[in-house]
Coordinates of C-alpha atoms and ligand atoms in Angstrom, one line a residue:
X21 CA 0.0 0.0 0.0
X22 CA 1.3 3.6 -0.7
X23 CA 0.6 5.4 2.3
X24 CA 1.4 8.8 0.5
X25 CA -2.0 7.9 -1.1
X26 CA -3.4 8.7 2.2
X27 CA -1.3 11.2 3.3
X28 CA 1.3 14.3 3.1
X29 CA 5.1 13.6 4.1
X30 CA 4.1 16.0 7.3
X31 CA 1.4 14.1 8.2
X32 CA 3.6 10.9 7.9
X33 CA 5.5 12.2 10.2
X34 CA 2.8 13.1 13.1
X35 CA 1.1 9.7 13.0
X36 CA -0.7 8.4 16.6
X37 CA 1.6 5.9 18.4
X38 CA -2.0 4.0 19.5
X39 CA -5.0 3.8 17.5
X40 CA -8.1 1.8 19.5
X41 CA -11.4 0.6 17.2
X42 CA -14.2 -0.7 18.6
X43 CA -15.9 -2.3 15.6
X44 CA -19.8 -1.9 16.1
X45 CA -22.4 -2.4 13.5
X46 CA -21.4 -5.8 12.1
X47 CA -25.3 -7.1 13.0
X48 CA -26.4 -3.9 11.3
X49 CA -24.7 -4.0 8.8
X50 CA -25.6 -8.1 7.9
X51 CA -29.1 -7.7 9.4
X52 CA -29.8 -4.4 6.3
X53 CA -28.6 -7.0 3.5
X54 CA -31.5 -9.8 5.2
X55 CA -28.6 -11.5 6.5
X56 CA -27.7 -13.2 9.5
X57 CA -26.0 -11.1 12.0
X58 CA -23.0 -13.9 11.5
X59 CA -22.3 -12.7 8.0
X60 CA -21.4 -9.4 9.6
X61 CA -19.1 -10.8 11.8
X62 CA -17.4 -12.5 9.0
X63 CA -17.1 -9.5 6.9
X64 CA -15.9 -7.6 9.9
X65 CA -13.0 -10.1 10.4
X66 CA -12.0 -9.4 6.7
X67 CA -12.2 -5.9 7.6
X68 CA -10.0 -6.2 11.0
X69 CA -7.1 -7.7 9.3
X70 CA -7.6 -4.9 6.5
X71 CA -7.3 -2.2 9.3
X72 CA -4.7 -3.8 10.8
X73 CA -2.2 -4.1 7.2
X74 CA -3.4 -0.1 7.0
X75 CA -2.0 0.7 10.3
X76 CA 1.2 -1.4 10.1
X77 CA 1.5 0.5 6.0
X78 CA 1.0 4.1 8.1
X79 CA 3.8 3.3 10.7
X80 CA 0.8 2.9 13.2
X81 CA 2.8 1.2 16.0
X82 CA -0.2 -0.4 18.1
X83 CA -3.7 -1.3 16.9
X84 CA -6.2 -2.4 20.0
X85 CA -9.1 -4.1 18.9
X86 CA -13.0 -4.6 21.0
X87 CA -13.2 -8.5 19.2
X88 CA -15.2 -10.0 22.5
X89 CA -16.2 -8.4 25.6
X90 CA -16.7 -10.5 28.3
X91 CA -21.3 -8.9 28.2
X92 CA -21.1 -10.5 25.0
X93 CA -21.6 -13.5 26.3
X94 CA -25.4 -12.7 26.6
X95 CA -25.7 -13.3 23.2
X96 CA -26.9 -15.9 21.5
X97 CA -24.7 -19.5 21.6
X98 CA -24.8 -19.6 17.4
X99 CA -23.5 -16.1 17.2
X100 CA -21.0 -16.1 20.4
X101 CA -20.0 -19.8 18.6
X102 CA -19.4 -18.1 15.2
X103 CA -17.4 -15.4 16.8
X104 CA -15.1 -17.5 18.2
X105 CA -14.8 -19.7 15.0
X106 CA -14.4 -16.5 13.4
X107 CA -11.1 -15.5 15.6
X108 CA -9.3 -18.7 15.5
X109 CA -10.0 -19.1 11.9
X110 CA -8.0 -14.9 11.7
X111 CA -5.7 -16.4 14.3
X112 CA -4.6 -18.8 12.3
X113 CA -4.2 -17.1 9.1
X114 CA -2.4 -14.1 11.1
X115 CA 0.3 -16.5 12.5
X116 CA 1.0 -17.4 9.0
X117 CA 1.8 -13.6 7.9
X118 CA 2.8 -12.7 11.3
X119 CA 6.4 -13.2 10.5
X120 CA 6.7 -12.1 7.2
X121 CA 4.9 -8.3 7.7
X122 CA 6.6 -8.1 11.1
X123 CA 3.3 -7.8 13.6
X124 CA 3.3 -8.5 16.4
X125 CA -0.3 -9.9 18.4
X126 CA -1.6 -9.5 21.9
X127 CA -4.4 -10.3 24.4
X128 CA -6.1 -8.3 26.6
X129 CA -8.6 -9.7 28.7
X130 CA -9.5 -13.2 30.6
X131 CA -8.5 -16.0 27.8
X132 CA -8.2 -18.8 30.3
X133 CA -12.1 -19.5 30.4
X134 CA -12.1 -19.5 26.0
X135 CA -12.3 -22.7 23.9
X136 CA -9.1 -25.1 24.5
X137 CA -8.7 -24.7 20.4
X138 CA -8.6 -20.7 21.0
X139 CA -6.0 -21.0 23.7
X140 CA -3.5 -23.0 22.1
X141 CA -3.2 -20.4 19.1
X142 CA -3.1 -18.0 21.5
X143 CA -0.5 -19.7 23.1
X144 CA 1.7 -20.3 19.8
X145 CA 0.7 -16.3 18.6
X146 CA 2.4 -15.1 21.8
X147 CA 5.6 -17.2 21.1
X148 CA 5.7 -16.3 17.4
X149 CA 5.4 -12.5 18.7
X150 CA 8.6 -12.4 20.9
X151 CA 11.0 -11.1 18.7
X152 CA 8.9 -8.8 16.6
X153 CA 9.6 -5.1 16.2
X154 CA 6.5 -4.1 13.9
X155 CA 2.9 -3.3 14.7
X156 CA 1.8 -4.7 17.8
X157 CA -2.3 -5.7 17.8
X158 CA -4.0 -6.2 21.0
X159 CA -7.3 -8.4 20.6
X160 CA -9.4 -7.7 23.6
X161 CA -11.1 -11.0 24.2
X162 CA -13.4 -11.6 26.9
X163 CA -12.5 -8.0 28.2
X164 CA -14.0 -5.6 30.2
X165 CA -12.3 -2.5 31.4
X166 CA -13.6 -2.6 35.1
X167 CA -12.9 -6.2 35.4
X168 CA -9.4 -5.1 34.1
X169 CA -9.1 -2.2 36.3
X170 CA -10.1 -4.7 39.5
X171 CA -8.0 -7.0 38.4
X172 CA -5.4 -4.8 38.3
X173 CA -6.0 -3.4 42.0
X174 CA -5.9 -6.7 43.3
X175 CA -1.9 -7.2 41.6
X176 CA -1.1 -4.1 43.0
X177 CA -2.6 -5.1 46.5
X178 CA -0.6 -8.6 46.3
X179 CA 2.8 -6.6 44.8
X180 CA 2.3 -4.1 48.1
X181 CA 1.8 -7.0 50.4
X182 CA 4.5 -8.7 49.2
X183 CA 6.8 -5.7 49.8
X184 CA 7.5 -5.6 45.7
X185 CA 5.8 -1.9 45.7
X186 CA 6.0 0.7 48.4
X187 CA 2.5 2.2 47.5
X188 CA -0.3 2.1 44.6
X189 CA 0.0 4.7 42.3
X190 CA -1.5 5.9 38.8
X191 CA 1.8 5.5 37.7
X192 CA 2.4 1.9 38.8
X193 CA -1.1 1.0 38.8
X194 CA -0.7 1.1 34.7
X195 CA 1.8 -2.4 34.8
X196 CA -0.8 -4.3 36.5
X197 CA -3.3 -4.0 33.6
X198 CA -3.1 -6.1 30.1
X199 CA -1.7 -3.0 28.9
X200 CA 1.4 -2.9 30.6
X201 CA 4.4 -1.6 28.6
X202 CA 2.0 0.2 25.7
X203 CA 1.4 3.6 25.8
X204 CA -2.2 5.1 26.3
X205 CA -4.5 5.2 23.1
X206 CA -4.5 9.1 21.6
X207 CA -7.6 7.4 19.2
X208 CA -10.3 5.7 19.6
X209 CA -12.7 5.2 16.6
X210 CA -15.8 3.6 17.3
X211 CA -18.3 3.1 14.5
X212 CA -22.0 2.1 13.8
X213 CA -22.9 5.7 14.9
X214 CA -22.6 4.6 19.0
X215 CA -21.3 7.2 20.8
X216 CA -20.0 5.4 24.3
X217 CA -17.4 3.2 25.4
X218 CA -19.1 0.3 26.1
X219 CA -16.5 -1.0 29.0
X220 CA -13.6 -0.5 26.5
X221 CA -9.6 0.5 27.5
X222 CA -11.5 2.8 30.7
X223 CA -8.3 3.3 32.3
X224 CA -6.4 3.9 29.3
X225 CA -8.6 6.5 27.8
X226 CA -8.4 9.3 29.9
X227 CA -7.0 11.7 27.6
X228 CA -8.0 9.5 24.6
X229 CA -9.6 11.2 21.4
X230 CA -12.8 9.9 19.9
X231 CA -13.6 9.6 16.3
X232 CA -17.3 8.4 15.4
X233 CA -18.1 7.1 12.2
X234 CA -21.9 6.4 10.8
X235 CA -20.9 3.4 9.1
X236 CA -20.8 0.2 10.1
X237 CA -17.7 -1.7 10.6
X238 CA -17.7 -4.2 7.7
X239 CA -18.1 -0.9 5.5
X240 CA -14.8 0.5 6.9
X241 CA -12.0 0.7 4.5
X242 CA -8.4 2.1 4.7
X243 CA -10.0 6.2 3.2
X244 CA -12.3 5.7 5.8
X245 CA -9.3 5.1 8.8
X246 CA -7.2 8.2 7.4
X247 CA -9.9 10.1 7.8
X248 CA -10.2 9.6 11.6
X249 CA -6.5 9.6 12.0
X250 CA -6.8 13.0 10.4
X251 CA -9.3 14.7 12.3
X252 CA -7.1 13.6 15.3
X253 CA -4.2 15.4 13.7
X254 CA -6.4 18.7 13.9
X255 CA -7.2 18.6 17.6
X256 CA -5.8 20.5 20.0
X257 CA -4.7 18.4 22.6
X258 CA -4.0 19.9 26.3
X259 CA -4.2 17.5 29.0
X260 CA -5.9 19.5 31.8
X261 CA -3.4 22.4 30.7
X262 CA -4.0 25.3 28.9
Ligands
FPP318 C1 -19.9 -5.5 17.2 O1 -20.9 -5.5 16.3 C2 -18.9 -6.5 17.0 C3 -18.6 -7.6 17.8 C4 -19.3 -7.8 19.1 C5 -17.7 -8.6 17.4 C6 -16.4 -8.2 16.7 C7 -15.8 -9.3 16.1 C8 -15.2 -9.4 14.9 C9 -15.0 -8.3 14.0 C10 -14.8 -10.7 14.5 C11 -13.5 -11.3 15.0 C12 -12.4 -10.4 15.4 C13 -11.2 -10.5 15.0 C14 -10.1 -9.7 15.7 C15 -10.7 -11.4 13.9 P1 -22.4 -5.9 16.8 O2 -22.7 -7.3 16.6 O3 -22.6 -5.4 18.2 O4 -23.2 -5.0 15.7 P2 -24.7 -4.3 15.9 O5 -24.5 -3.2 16.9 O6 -25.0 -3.9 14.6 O7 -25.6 -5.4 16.5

């Protein structure tokens, strides 16, 4: 891909470190063309590992991807069945091209309750990522930002007790999450026209910017990604300061 398609040399050069997507509207999106909501998911998968070639093309240097939060188990067995058939089949196929385009992939959330089939290619994606240097996805599976956050406390309250930390702070705080070691999101798109964060990266979004896009995910393509990394580009960005 030529990125200078999508952008100028100066642009190039003020790319977000972190880019976030939470990839809403797949039902929509199947459920408008009378079909099932699964075909959606499909098609969003196609357009995840789309996204993801984009960001590595742009110099993107982590992508952090909603693919399962842990309320979506509510949903229907078929469609919660598809969705993980869905991600092992994208596992699998990314482990193949992992090495060659340099991408690295990681997993935010609780894994150890997902299909035994699912944790073994998790397992063999996190050995085939040591050693990468490229763009680093994180796949939030069975996440939820408070159970993260909790999680979190409770490390820190061990690490404390154990003398390892003399006190709980922000700071430290952040290397008890999934996160640890990747900086905080400056983008997060959401699209399907929601505008919330649905228990997504609630700790590391504090001074996140938000892009919204009316379309639905499976309609996303690589114009449709610059143009939220652009608007970001035009925001002033302060912090609490002036
Ligand atoms: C939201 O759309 C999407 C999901 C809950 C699942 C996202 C999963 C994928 C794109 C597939 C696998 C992921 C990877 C990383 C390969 P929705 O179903 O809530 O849409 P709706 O709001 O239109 O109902």
């Amino acid at each position: 891909m030529d990125k200078s398609l999508f952008f100028t040399p100066e642009e190039l050069d003020r790319m977000p470190v972190h880019v976030a997507a939470i990839m809403d509207g797949n039902g929509r999106w199947a459920q408008s063309r009378g079909l099932p909501r699964v075909a959606g998911h499909k098609e969003g998968s196609e357009t995840f590992r789309r996204a993801a070639e984009f960001m590595n093309d742009i110099g993107v240097k982590y992508f952090t991807v909603y693919a399962f939060s842990t309320e979506n188990w509510k949903r229907p067995l078929e469609e919660v069945n598809a969705i993980m058939g869905l991600l092992e089949k994208y596992l699998n196929e990314a482990i193949d091209s992992m090495a060659e385009k340099n991408i690295r992939l990681r997993f935010f959330g609780d894994t150890s309750v997902l299909p035994q089939r699912l944790r073994k290619l998790i397992e063999r994606t996190d050995a085939i990522s040591v050693g990468q240097t490229g763009l680093c996805v994180n796949v939030c599976l069975n996440y939820g930002g408070r159970q993260e956050i909790a999680r979190a406390a409770a490390l820190a309250a061990e690490a404390l007790a154990d003398g390892k930390i003399d006190e709980i702070t922000a700071d430290n705080l952040s290397d008890y999450m999934y996160s640890a070691g990747v900086p905080d999101p400056e983008l997060i798109i959401r699209t399907g026209n929601e505008q919330r964060l649905s228990n997504f990266l609630l700790w590391q979004c504090a001074y996140s910017e938000f892009y919204v896009s009316d379309k639905m995910w499976p309609d996303i393509r690589e114009e449709d990604l610059a143009m939220a990394i652009k608007s970001f580009m035009g925001r002033k960005r302060r912090f609490g300061g002036l």
